């Protein structure tokens, strides 16, 4: 069912076999899955997917699993793309869409990477996986590892969303909180990997999580009848989503299923942690480690992403951009989206509305352009962001 | 697009027009939507739905909306049905499935009723809706009313899940907490309805919520290729889901899309609030008001459901049963399902595993029967059920 052929280093181009567990290239670069696109093109066409059972495994030819029995699924993918007319009107744009990844298992887009990553780990007979996480990836991988019967060790900042901590716990992962950032959790996991021979599934340190994330790009292309939109805005922490979407679109182009034009890919970060924005503006290939990172959007509080150069490449090759917003703007946007579009989204997703407003103001996005905001998760996982005070009635009182 | 013809009282059979806003029959019975099934049968077949865009609006001929522009959707429906092999093996049953309604907007099956109910309210030009809720219906209706631009007044017990309170609040509903049960909230709303002329959308007091819920039944039939399973277990509060599934299956039977056999419909309640179980065991047509109701599964803490007789009818006509479980069993099941199937489900859904275990033990369900557990929502909305204590590492510590 899969047409996976090999892994290739995104930095130096070196080729590796996809038959064994592997992490990074010897040069330190992340490995990307390569497929026999020529044969796929002959065997199926882009309409093939439509008649299949919903979920990201519809795209199995473009995913890295050989044996169907190794697929670990909880119903991920095929999330809705909703027309956001009210917000669009408010911002002065006609064709605005929100892809709501909150309708995935565990409530975030992390389920996509986890489904494919854990399935491949099962196929490769890996017994114990370890990973640092800002929170939601830990929750998602915990769910899929529980289903697969694979042991998972998770380390996350102690100020990660409590719900993500509870998820890791209830799914039975070995969960550690770290008095620091995700980069500190990463060091602790890397030490454990050396000591105990766990398989390291940190962002981009294993090659298959991105394959799950890329299905967002295929779904967007399919939704618009393979006429891709003009811009996609994406809240950027580790950046696997934007790298994955870019990878998907290039694969679809090689398959001849979409035209030459790609959407402007736009990275959105918070002012309190904006390494990609800085690197983009400074014209550098890599980002600098962002010191004292701080934002309410924990999923994008990533001081230095391993795939920073791939994010920057995706932005530049698509004539996109990188832009930052304030935490106060995130909260305002979150409230606005709930009250107008009926979507209680995560703070990372809420960055996008604030960013879009700026991009329309400065002319980067035009009124007639078709724009997709990629909301990465549900707001339900961030209850502490909502301060409220409601009236309490006695049983004999009236409104 | 709709073949809705009229409304019919479920108690006395009286017919009403579906063209105006309406609540109960003059006899006090709930009204059910009736369709021109003969014409539907001529115009489409059961394969028609497959090629349509995913979500419950695929079944639009069997839903009550005339104008497509009145549909208020957030991507509800078409939730996954997952094979639960590990739990099945543990309980000694081969074909066990969980339908996971947690992947709906707002994280519960309430989104189905809200999507259809709010769409119909929009079509009928209703300006203000009011409803009592155990919590999750309030969250769901708040989201859809925000999207539709309809004002919503919500009253819920002050010990409703905090996340449901926050949802109602962030979506902009007028939200009141009540120092009592959902039945007390219901009285307060009923008074407000008289005073302010709001439209009362309490469970079964408006006829269309059930139409949304019934799509669960259509999806189950379709998933099993229109060979319906042997039993469906459903956690029963207001009972709209089980009534809706029963209604759907009878409509499918009249359409000739399924055979004569219906699944055993099984109502599961908590020992702390079991009016349906008592009525079933006592052989009465209606349930008695359950005094001092108390259970951790707030969604099924309904002392007396308006549709109790319809629930009991559904159970009896399908040779089903009603069964109760302890709160301690709910918590054990919740933990078991997370650790084996990778699903962190709501306490209402967790009742089903405990109940299934009893039904297999007492022989009501046989080893070779195909069983569906209808999990009504995500556990993410119930963080307070998870007590945990995780180790905290300093940044220079190691695992």
Coordinates of N, CA and C in Angstrom, one line a residue, chain B residues 173-365:
Chain B
X173 N -23.1 33.5 25.2 CA -24.4 33.3 25.6 C -24.7 34.0 27.0
X174 N -25.9 34.3 27.2 CA -26.3 34.8 28.6 C -26.4 33.6 29.4
X175 N -25.4 33.4 30.3 CA -25.3 32.2 31.1 C -25.6 32.4 32.6
X176 N -26.4 31.6 33.1 CA -26.8 31.6 34.5 C -26.5 30.2 35.1
X177 N -25.8 30.3 36.3 CA -25.6 29.0 37.1 C -26.8 28.9 38.1
X178 N -27.2 27.7 38.4 CA -28.3 27.5 39.3 C -27.9 26.6 40.4
X179 N -28.2 27.0 41.6 CA -27.9 26.3 42.8 C -28.9 25.1 42.9
X180 N -28.8 24.1 42.0 CA -29.7 23.0 42.0 C -29.4 22.1 40.9
X181 N -30.4 21.3 40.5 CA -30.2 20.3 39.4 C -30.7 20.9 38.1
X182 N -30.5 20.1 37.0 CA -31.0 20.5 35.7 C -32.5 20.7 35.7
X183 N -33.2 19.9 36.5 CA -34.7 20.1 36.6 C -35.0 21.5 37.2
X184 N -34.2 22.0 38.1 CA -34.4 23.3 38.7 C -34.1 24.4 37.6
X185 N -33.0 24.2 36.9 CA -32.6 25.1 35.8 C -33.8 25.1 34.8
X186 N -34.4 24.0 34.5 CA -35.5 23.9 33.6 C -36.7 24.8 34.0
X187 N -37.0 24.8 35.3 CA -38.1 25.6 35.8 C -37.8 27.1 35.6
X188 N -36.6 27.5 35.9 CA -36.2 28.9 35.7 C -36.3 29.3 34.3
X189 N -35.8 28.4 33.4 CA -35.9 28.8 31.9 C -37.4 28.8 31.5
X190 N -38.2 27.9 32.0 CA -39.6 27.9 31.6 C -40.3 29.2 32.0
X191 N -39.9 29.7 33.2 CA -40.5 31.0 33.7 C -40.0 32.1 32.8
X192 N -38.7 32.1 32.4 CA -38.2 33.1 31.5 C -38.9 33.1 30.2
X193 N -39.2 31.9 29.7 CA -39.8 31.7 28.4 C -41.2 32.4 28.4
X194 N -42.0 32.2 29.5 CA -43.3 32.9 29.6 C -43.1 34.4 29.6
X195 N -42.1 34.9 30.4 CA -41.9 36.3 30.7 C -41.4 37.0 29.5
X196 N -40.4 36.4 28.8 CA -39.7 37.2 27.7 C -40.0 36.7 26.3
X197 N -40.8 35.6 26.2 CA -41.2 35.1 24.9 C -40.0 34.5 24.1
X198 N -39.0 34.0 24.9 CA -37.9 33.2 24.3 C -38.4 31.9 23.7
X199 N -37.7 31.4 22.7 CA -38.0 30.0 22.2 C -37.4 29.0 23.1
X200 N -38.2 28.1 23.7 CA -37.7 27.1 24.6 C -37.1 25.9 23.9
X201 N -35.8 25.7 24.1 CA -35.1 24.6 23.4 C -34.7 23.5 24.4
X202 N -35.4 23.4 25.5 CA -35.1 22.3 26.4 C -35.3 20.9 25.7
X203 N -34.6 19.9 26.2 CA -34.6 18.6 25.6 C -36.0 18.2 25.3
X204 N -36.2 17.9 24.0 CA -37.5 17.4 23.5 C -38.7 18.4 23.5
X205 N -38.4 19.6 24.1 CA -39.4 20.7 24.0 C -39.4 21.3 22.6
X206 N -38.3 21.1 21.9 CA -38.3 21.6 20.5 C -38.0 20.3 19.7
X207 N -38.6 20.2 18.5 CA -38.6 18.9 17.8 C -37.4 18.5 17.0
X208 N -36.4 19.4 16.9 CA -35.4 19.2 15.9 C -34.0 18.7 16.4
X209 N -33.8 18.9 17.7 CA -32.5 18.4 18.2 C -32.4 16.9 18.0
X210 N -33.5 16.2 18.2 CA -33.5 14.8 18.0 C -33.1 14.4 16.6
X211 N -33.5 15.2 15.6 CA -33.1 15.0 14.2 C -31.6 15.0 14.0
X212 N -30.9 15.8 14.7 CA -29.5 15.8 14.6 C -28.9 14.6 15.3
X213 N -29.4 14.2 16.4 CA -28.9 13.0 17.2 C -29.2 11.7 16.4
X214 N -30.3 11.7 15.6 CA -30.6 10.5 14.9 C -29.5 10.1 13.9
X215 N -28.8 11.1 13.4 CA -27.8 10.8 12.4 C -26.7 9.8 12.9
X216 N -26.6 9.7 14.3 CA -25.7 8.7 14.8 C -26.1 7.3 14.4
X217 N -27.4 7.1 14.4 CA -28.0 5.8 13.9 C -27.7 5.5 12.5
X218 N -27.9 6.6 11.6 CA -27.6 6.4 10.2 C -26.2 6.0 10.0
X219 N -25.3 6.8 10.7 CA -23.9 6.5 10.5 C -23.5 5.1 10.9
X220 N -24.1 4.6 12.0 CA -23.8 3.2 12.5 C -24.2 2.2 11.4
X221 N -25.4 2.4 10.9 CA -26.0 1.5 9.9 C -25.0 1.5 8.6
X222 N -24.7 2.7 8.2 CA -23.8 2.8 7.0 C -22.4 2.2 7.3
X223 N -21.9 2.4 8.5 CA -20.5 1.9 8.8 C -20.5 0.3 8.6
X224 N -21.6 -0.3 9.1 CA -21.6 -1.8 9.0 C -22.3 -2.2 7.7
X225 N -22.2 -1.4 6.7 CA -22.7 -1.7 5.4 C -24.2 -2.1 5.4
X226 N -24.9 -1.3 6.2 CA -26.4 -1.5 6.4 C -26.8 -2.8 6.9
X227 N -25.8 -3.6 7.5 CA -26.1 -4.7 8.3 C -26.0 -4.3 9.7
X228 N -27.1 -4.0 10.4 CA -26.9 -3.3 11.7 C -26.4 -4.3 12.8
X229 N -25.7 -3.7 13.8 CA -25.0 -4.6 14.8 C -26.1 -5.2 15.7
X230 N -25.6 -6.0 16.7 CA -26.6 -6.7 17.5 C -27.0 -5.9 18.7
X231 N -26.2 -5.0 19.2 CA -26.5 -4.2 20.3 C -25.8 -2.8 20.3
X232 N -26.5 -1.8 20.8 CA -25.9 -0.5 21.0 C -26.2 -0.1 22.4
X233 N -25.1 0.3 23.1 CA -25.2 0.7 24.5 C -25.1 2.2 24.5
X234 N -25.9 2.9 25.3 CA -26.0 4.3 25.3 C -26.2 4.8 26.7
X235 N -25.4 5.8 27.1 CA -25.6 6.4 28.5 C -26.8 7.3 28.5
X236 N -27.7 7.1 29.4 CA -29.0 7.7 29.2 C -29.3 8.8 30.3
X237 N -29.4 10.0 29.8 CA -29.8 11.1 30.7 C -31.2 11.5 30.2
X238 N -31.2 12.6 29.3 CA -32.5 13.0 28.7 C -32.9 11.9 27.6
X239 N -32.0 11.2 27.1 CA -32.4 10.0 26.3 C -32.6 10.4 24.8
X240 N -32.3 11.6 24.4 CA -32.5 12.0 23.0 C -31.7 11.2 22.0
X241 N -30.5 10.8 22.4 CA -29.7 10.0 21.5 C -30.3 8.6 21.2
X242 N -30.8 8.0 22.3 CA -31.3 6.6 22.0 C -32.6 6.7 21.3
X243 N -33.4 7.7 21.6 CA -34.7 7.9 20.9 C -34.4 8.2 19.4
X244 N -33.4 9.1 19.2 CA -33.0 9.5 17.9 C -32.5 8.3 17.1
X245 N -31.7 7.5 17.7 CA -31.1 6.3 17.0 C -32.3 5.3 16.6
X246 N -33.2 5.1 17.5 CA -34.4 4.3 17.3 C -35.2 4.8 16.1
X247 N -35.4 6.2 16.2 CA -36.2 6.8 15.1 C -35.5 6.6 13.7
X248 N -34.2 6.8 13.7 CA -33.4 6.7 12.5 C -33.5 5.3 11.9
X249 N -33.4 4.3 12.8 CA -33.4 2.9 12.3 C -34.8 2.6 11.8
X250 N -35.9 3.1 12.4 CA -37.2 2.8 11.9 C -37.4 3.5 10.5
X251 N -36.8 4.7 10.4 CA -36.9 5.4 9.1 C -36.2 4.6 8.0
X252 N -35.0 4.1 8.4 CA -34.2 3.3 7.4 C -34.9 2.1 7.0
X253 N -35.6 1.5 8.0 CA -36.3 0.3 7.7 C -37.5 0.5 6.7
X254 N -38.2 1.6 7.0 CA -39.3 2.0 6.1 C -38.7 2.3 4.7
X255 N -37.5 2.9 4.6 CA -36.9 3.2 3.3 C -36.5 1.9 2.6
X256 N -36.4 0.8 3.3 CA -36.0 -0.5 2.8 C -34.4 -0.5 2.7
X257 N -33.8 0.3 3.5 CA -32.3 0.4 3.4 C -31.7 -0.6 4.4
X258 N -32.4 -1.0 5.4 CA -31.9 -2.0 6.3 C -33.1 -3.1 6.4
X259 N -32.7 -4.2 7.0 CA -33.7 -5.3 7.1 C -34.6 -5.1 8.3
X260 N -35.3 -6.1 8.7 CA -36.3 -6.0 9.8 C -35.7 -5.9 11.1
X261 N -34.6 -6.6 11.3 CA -34.0 -6.7 12.6 C -33.4 -5.4 13.1
X262 N -33.7 -5.0 14.3 CA -33.0 -3.8 14.9 C -32.1 -4.3 16.0
X263 N -31.1 -3.5 16.3 CA -30.2 -3.8 17.4 C -30.9 -3.7 18.8
X264 N -30.4 -4.5 19.7 CA -30.9 -4.3 21.1 C -30.4 -3.0 21.6
X265 N -31.3 -2.1 21.9 CA -30.9 -0.8 22.4 C -30.9 -0.9 24.0
X266 N -29.7 -0.5 24.5 CA -29.5 -0.7 25.9 C -29.1 0.7 26.6
X267 N -30.0 1.0 27.6 CA -29.8 2.2 28.3 C -28.9 2.0 29.5
X268 N -27.9 2.8 29.7 CA -27.0 2.7 30.8 C -27.2 3.9 31.7
X269 N -27.4 3.7 33.0 CA -27.5 4.8 33.9 C -26.5 4.6 35.1
X270 N -26.5 5.6 36.0 CA -25.7 5.5 37.2 C -26.6 5.1 38.4
X271 N -26.0 4.3 39.3 CA -26.8 4.0 40.5 C -27.3 5.2 41.2
X272 N -26.6 6.3 41.1 CA -27.1 7.5 41.8 C -28.2 8.3 41.1
X273 N -28.6 7.8 39.9 CA -29.7 8.4 39.2 C -30.2 7.5 38.1
X274 N -31.1 6.6 38.5 CA -31.4 5.5 37.6 C -32.9 5.3 37.3
X275 N -33.6 6.4 37.0 CA -35.1 6.4 36.8 C -35.5 5.4 35.7
X276 N -34.7 5.4 34.6 CA -35.1 4.6 33.5 C -34.9 3.1 33.8
X277 N -33.9 2.8 34.5 CA -33.6 1.4 34.9 C -34.8 0.9 35.8
X278 N -35.2 1.8 36.8 CA -36.2 1.4 37.7 C -37.5 1.2 36.9
X279 N -37.9 2.1 36.0 CA -39.1 2.0 35.3 C -39.1 0.7 34.4
X280 N -37.9 0.5 33.8 CA -37.8 -0.7 32.9 C -38.1 -2.0 33.8
X281 N -37.4 -2.0 34.9 CA -37.5 -3.2 35.8 C -39.0 -3.4 36.3
X282 N -39.6 -2.2 36.6 CA -41.0 -2.3 37.2 C -42.0 -2.4 36.1
X283 N -41.6 -2.4 34.8 CA -42.6 -2.6 33.7 C -43.5 -1.4 33.6
X284 N -43.1 -0.2 34.0 CA -44.0 1.0 33.8 C -43.7 1.7 32.5
X285 N -44.7 2.5 32.1 CA -44.5 3.2 30.8 C -43.7 4.5 31.0
X286 N -43.8 5.1 32.2 CA -43.1 6.3 32.5 C -42.1 6.0 33.6
X287 N -41.2 7.0 33.8 CA -40.3 6.9 35.0 C -40.8 7.7 36.1
X288 N -40.3 7.5 37.3 CA -40.6 8.4 38.4 C -39.4 9.4 38.6
X289 N -39.8 10.6 39.1 CA -38.8 11.6 39.4 C -37.8 11.0 40.4
X290 N -36.5 11.0 40.1 CA -35.5 10.4 41.0 C -35.0 11.5 42.0
X291 N -35.3 11.2 43.2 CA -34.9 12.2 44.2 C -33.4 12.1 44.6
X292 N -32.8 13.3 44.9 CA -31.4 13.4 45.4 C -30.5 12.7 44.4
X293 N -30.7 13.0 43.1 CA -29.8 12.4 42.1 C -28.4 12.9 42.3
X294 N -27.4 11.9 42.2 CA -26.0 12.2 42.4 C -25.1 11.2 41.7
X295 N -24.3 11.7 40.8 CA -23.3 10.9 40.1 C -22.3 11.7 39.5
X296 N -21.1 11.2 39.3 CA -20.0 11.9 38.7 C -20.2 12.2 37.2
X297 N -21.1 11.4 36.6 CA -21.5 11.5 35.2 C -22.6 12.5 35.1
X298 N -22.3 13.8 35.1 CA -23.3 14.8 35.1 C -24.3 14.8 34.0
X299 N -23.8 14.3 32.8 CA -24.7 14.3 31.6 C -25.9 13.3 31.8
X300 N -25.7 12.4 32.7 CA -26.9 11.4 32.9 C -27.5 11.6 34.3
X301 N -27.2 12.8 34.9 CA -27.9 13.1 36.1 C -29.2 13.8 35.8
X302 N -30.1 13.1 35.2 CA -31.4 13.7 34.8 C -32.5 13.0 35.6
X303 N -33.1 13.6 36.6 CA -34.0 12.9 37.5 C -35.3 12.4 36.8
X304 N -35.8 13.1 35.8 CA -37.0 12.7 35.1 C -36.9 13.3 33.7
X305 N -36.8 12.4 32.7 CA -36.7 12.9 31.3 C -38.1 13.0 30.7
X306 N -38.3 14.1 30.0 CA -39.6 14.3 29.3 C -39.8 13.1 28.3
X307 N -38.8 12.6 27.7 CA -38.9 11.5 26.8 C -38.8 10.1 27.4
X308 N -38.9 10.0 28.7 CA -38.7 8.7 29.3 C -39.5 7.6 28.7
X309 N -40.8 7.8 28.3 CA -41.6 6.8 27.7 C -41.1 6.4 26.3
X310 N -40.4 7.3 25.6 CA -39.9 7.0 24.3 C -38.6 6.2 24.5
X311 N -37.8 6.5 25.5 CA -36.6 5.7 25.8 C -37.1 4.2 26.1
X312 N -38.0 4.1 27.0 CA -38.5 2.8 27.4 C -39.1 2.0 26.2
X313 N -39.8 2.7 25.4 CA -40.4 2.1 24.2 C -39.2 1.6 23.3
X314 N -38.2 2.4 23.1 CA -37.1 2.0 22.2 C -36.4 0.7 22.8
X315 N -36.2 0.7 24.1 CA -35.6 -0.4 24.7 C -36.5 -1.7 24.5
X316 N -37.7 -1.5 24.9 CA -38.6 -2.7 24.9 C -38.9 -3.2 23.4
X317 N -39.1 -2.3 22.5 CA -39.4 -2.8 21.1 C -38.2 -3.4 20.4
X318 N -37.0 -3.2 21.0 CA -35.8 -3.8 20.4 C -35.3 -5.0 21.2
X319 N -36.0 -5.4 22.2 CA -35.6 -6.4 23.2 C -34.3 -6.0 23.8
X320 N -34.1 -4.7 24.1 CA -32.9 -4.3 24.8 C -33.1 -4.4 26.3
X321 N -32.4 -3.6 27.0 CA -32.5 -3.6 28.5 C -32.0 -2.2 29.1
X322 N -32.1 -2.1 30.4 CA -31.6 -0.9 31.0 C -30.8 -1.4 32.2
X323 N -29.7 -0.8 32.5 CA -28.7 -1.3 33.5 C -28.0 -0.2 34.1
X324 N -27.7 -0.4 35.4 CA -27.0 0.7 36.1 C -25.6 0.3 36.6
X325 N -24.7 1.3 36.7 CA -23.4 1.0 37.2 C -23.0 2.0 38.4
X326 N -22.0 1.6 39.1 CA -21.5 2.5 40.2 C -20.6 3.5 39.7
X327 N -20.5 4.7 40.4 CA -19.5 5.7 40.1 C -18.1 5.2 40.1
X328 N -17.8 4.3 41.1 CA -16.4 3.7 41.1 C -16.1 2.9 39.9
X329 N -17.1 2.2 39.4 CA -16.9 1.4 38.1 C -16.7 2.4 36.9
X330 N -17.4 3.5 37.0 CA -17.2 4.5 35.9 C -15.8 4.9 35.8
X331 N -15.2 5.3 37.0 CA -13.8 5.7 37.0 C -12.8 4.6 36.6
X332 N -13.1 3.4 37.1 CA -12.2 2.3 36.7 C -12.3 2.1 35.1
X333 N -13.5 2.2 34.6 CA -13.6 2.0 33.1 C -12.9 3.1 32.3
X334 N -13.1 4.3 32.8 CA -12.5 5.4 32.2 C -11.0 5.2 32.0
X335 N -10.4 4.8 33.1 CA -8.9 4.5 33.2 C -8.5 3.4 32.2
X336 N -9.3 2.3 32.3 CA -9.1 1.2 31.4 C -9.1 1.5 30.0
X337 N -10.1 2.2 29.6 CA -10.3 2.6 28.1 C -9.1 3.4 27.7
X338 N -8.7 4.4 28.5 CA -7.6 5.2 28.1 C -6.3 4.4 27.9
X339 N -6.0 3.5 28.8 CA -4.8 2.8 28.8 C -4.7 1.6 27.8
X340 N -5.9 1.2 27.4 CA -5.9 0.1 26.4 C -6.3 0.5 25.0
X341 N -7.3 1.4 24.9 CA -7.7 1.8 23.5 C -7.3 3.2 23.1
X342 N -6.5 3.9 24.0 CA -6.0 5.2 23.7 C -7.1 6.2 23.6
X343 N -8.2 6.0 24.3 CA -9.4 7.0 24.3 C -9.6 7.5 25.7
X344 N -9.5 8.8 25.8 CA -9.8 9.4 27.1 C -11.3 9.9 26.9
X345 N -12.2 9.2 27.4 CA -13.6 9.5 27.1 C -14.3 10.1 28.3
X346 N -15.5 10.5 28.2 CA -16.2 11.2 29.2 C -16.8 10.1 30.2
X347 N -17.1 10.6 31.4 CA -17.6 9.6 32.4 C -18.9 8.9 31.9
X348 N -19.7 9.7 31.2 CA -21.0 9.1 30.7 C -20.7 7.9 29.8
X349 N -19.7 8.1 28.9 CA -19.3 7.0 28.0 C -18.7 5.9 28.7
X350 N -18.0 6.2 29.8 CA -17.3 5.1 30.5 C -18.2 4.2 31.2
X351 N -19.5 4.7 31.5 CA -20.5 3.8 32.1 C -20.6 2.5 31.2
X352 N -20.4 2.7 29.9 CA -20.8 1.6 29.0 C -19.9 0.4 29.1
X353 N -18.7 0.6 29.4 CA -17.7 -0.6 29.5 C -18.1 -1.4 30.8
X354 N -18.4 -0.7 31.8 CA -18.8 -1.3 33.1 C -20.1 -2.1 32.9
X355 N -21.0 -1.5 32.1 CA -22.3 -2.1 31.9 C -22.1 -3.3 31.0
X356 N -21.3 -3.2 30.0 CA -21.1 -4.3 29.0 C -20.5 -5.5 29.8
X357 N -19.6 -5.3 30.7 CA -19.0 -6.3 31.4 C -20.1 -7.1 32.2
X358 N -21.0 -6.4 32.8 CA -22.1 -7.1 33.5 C -23.0 -7.8 32.6
X359 N -23.3 -7.3 31.4 CA -24.2 -7.9 30.4 C -23.6 -9.1 29.8
X360 N -22.3 -9.2 29.7 CA -21.6 -10.4 29.2 C -21.7 -11.4 30.3
X361 N -21.4 -11.0 31.5 CA -21.4 -11.9 32.7 C -22.8 -12.6 32.8
X362 N -23.9 -11.8 32.7 CA -25.2 -12.4 32.9 C -25.8 -13.0 31.6
X363 N -25.0 -13.0 30.6 CA -25.5 -13.7 29.3 C -26.4 -12.9 28.4
X364 N -26.6 -11.6 28.8 CA -27.5 -10.8 27.9 C -26.8 -10.6 26.6
X365 N -25.5 -10.4 26.6 CA -24.8 -10.2 25.4 C -23.8 -11.4 25.2

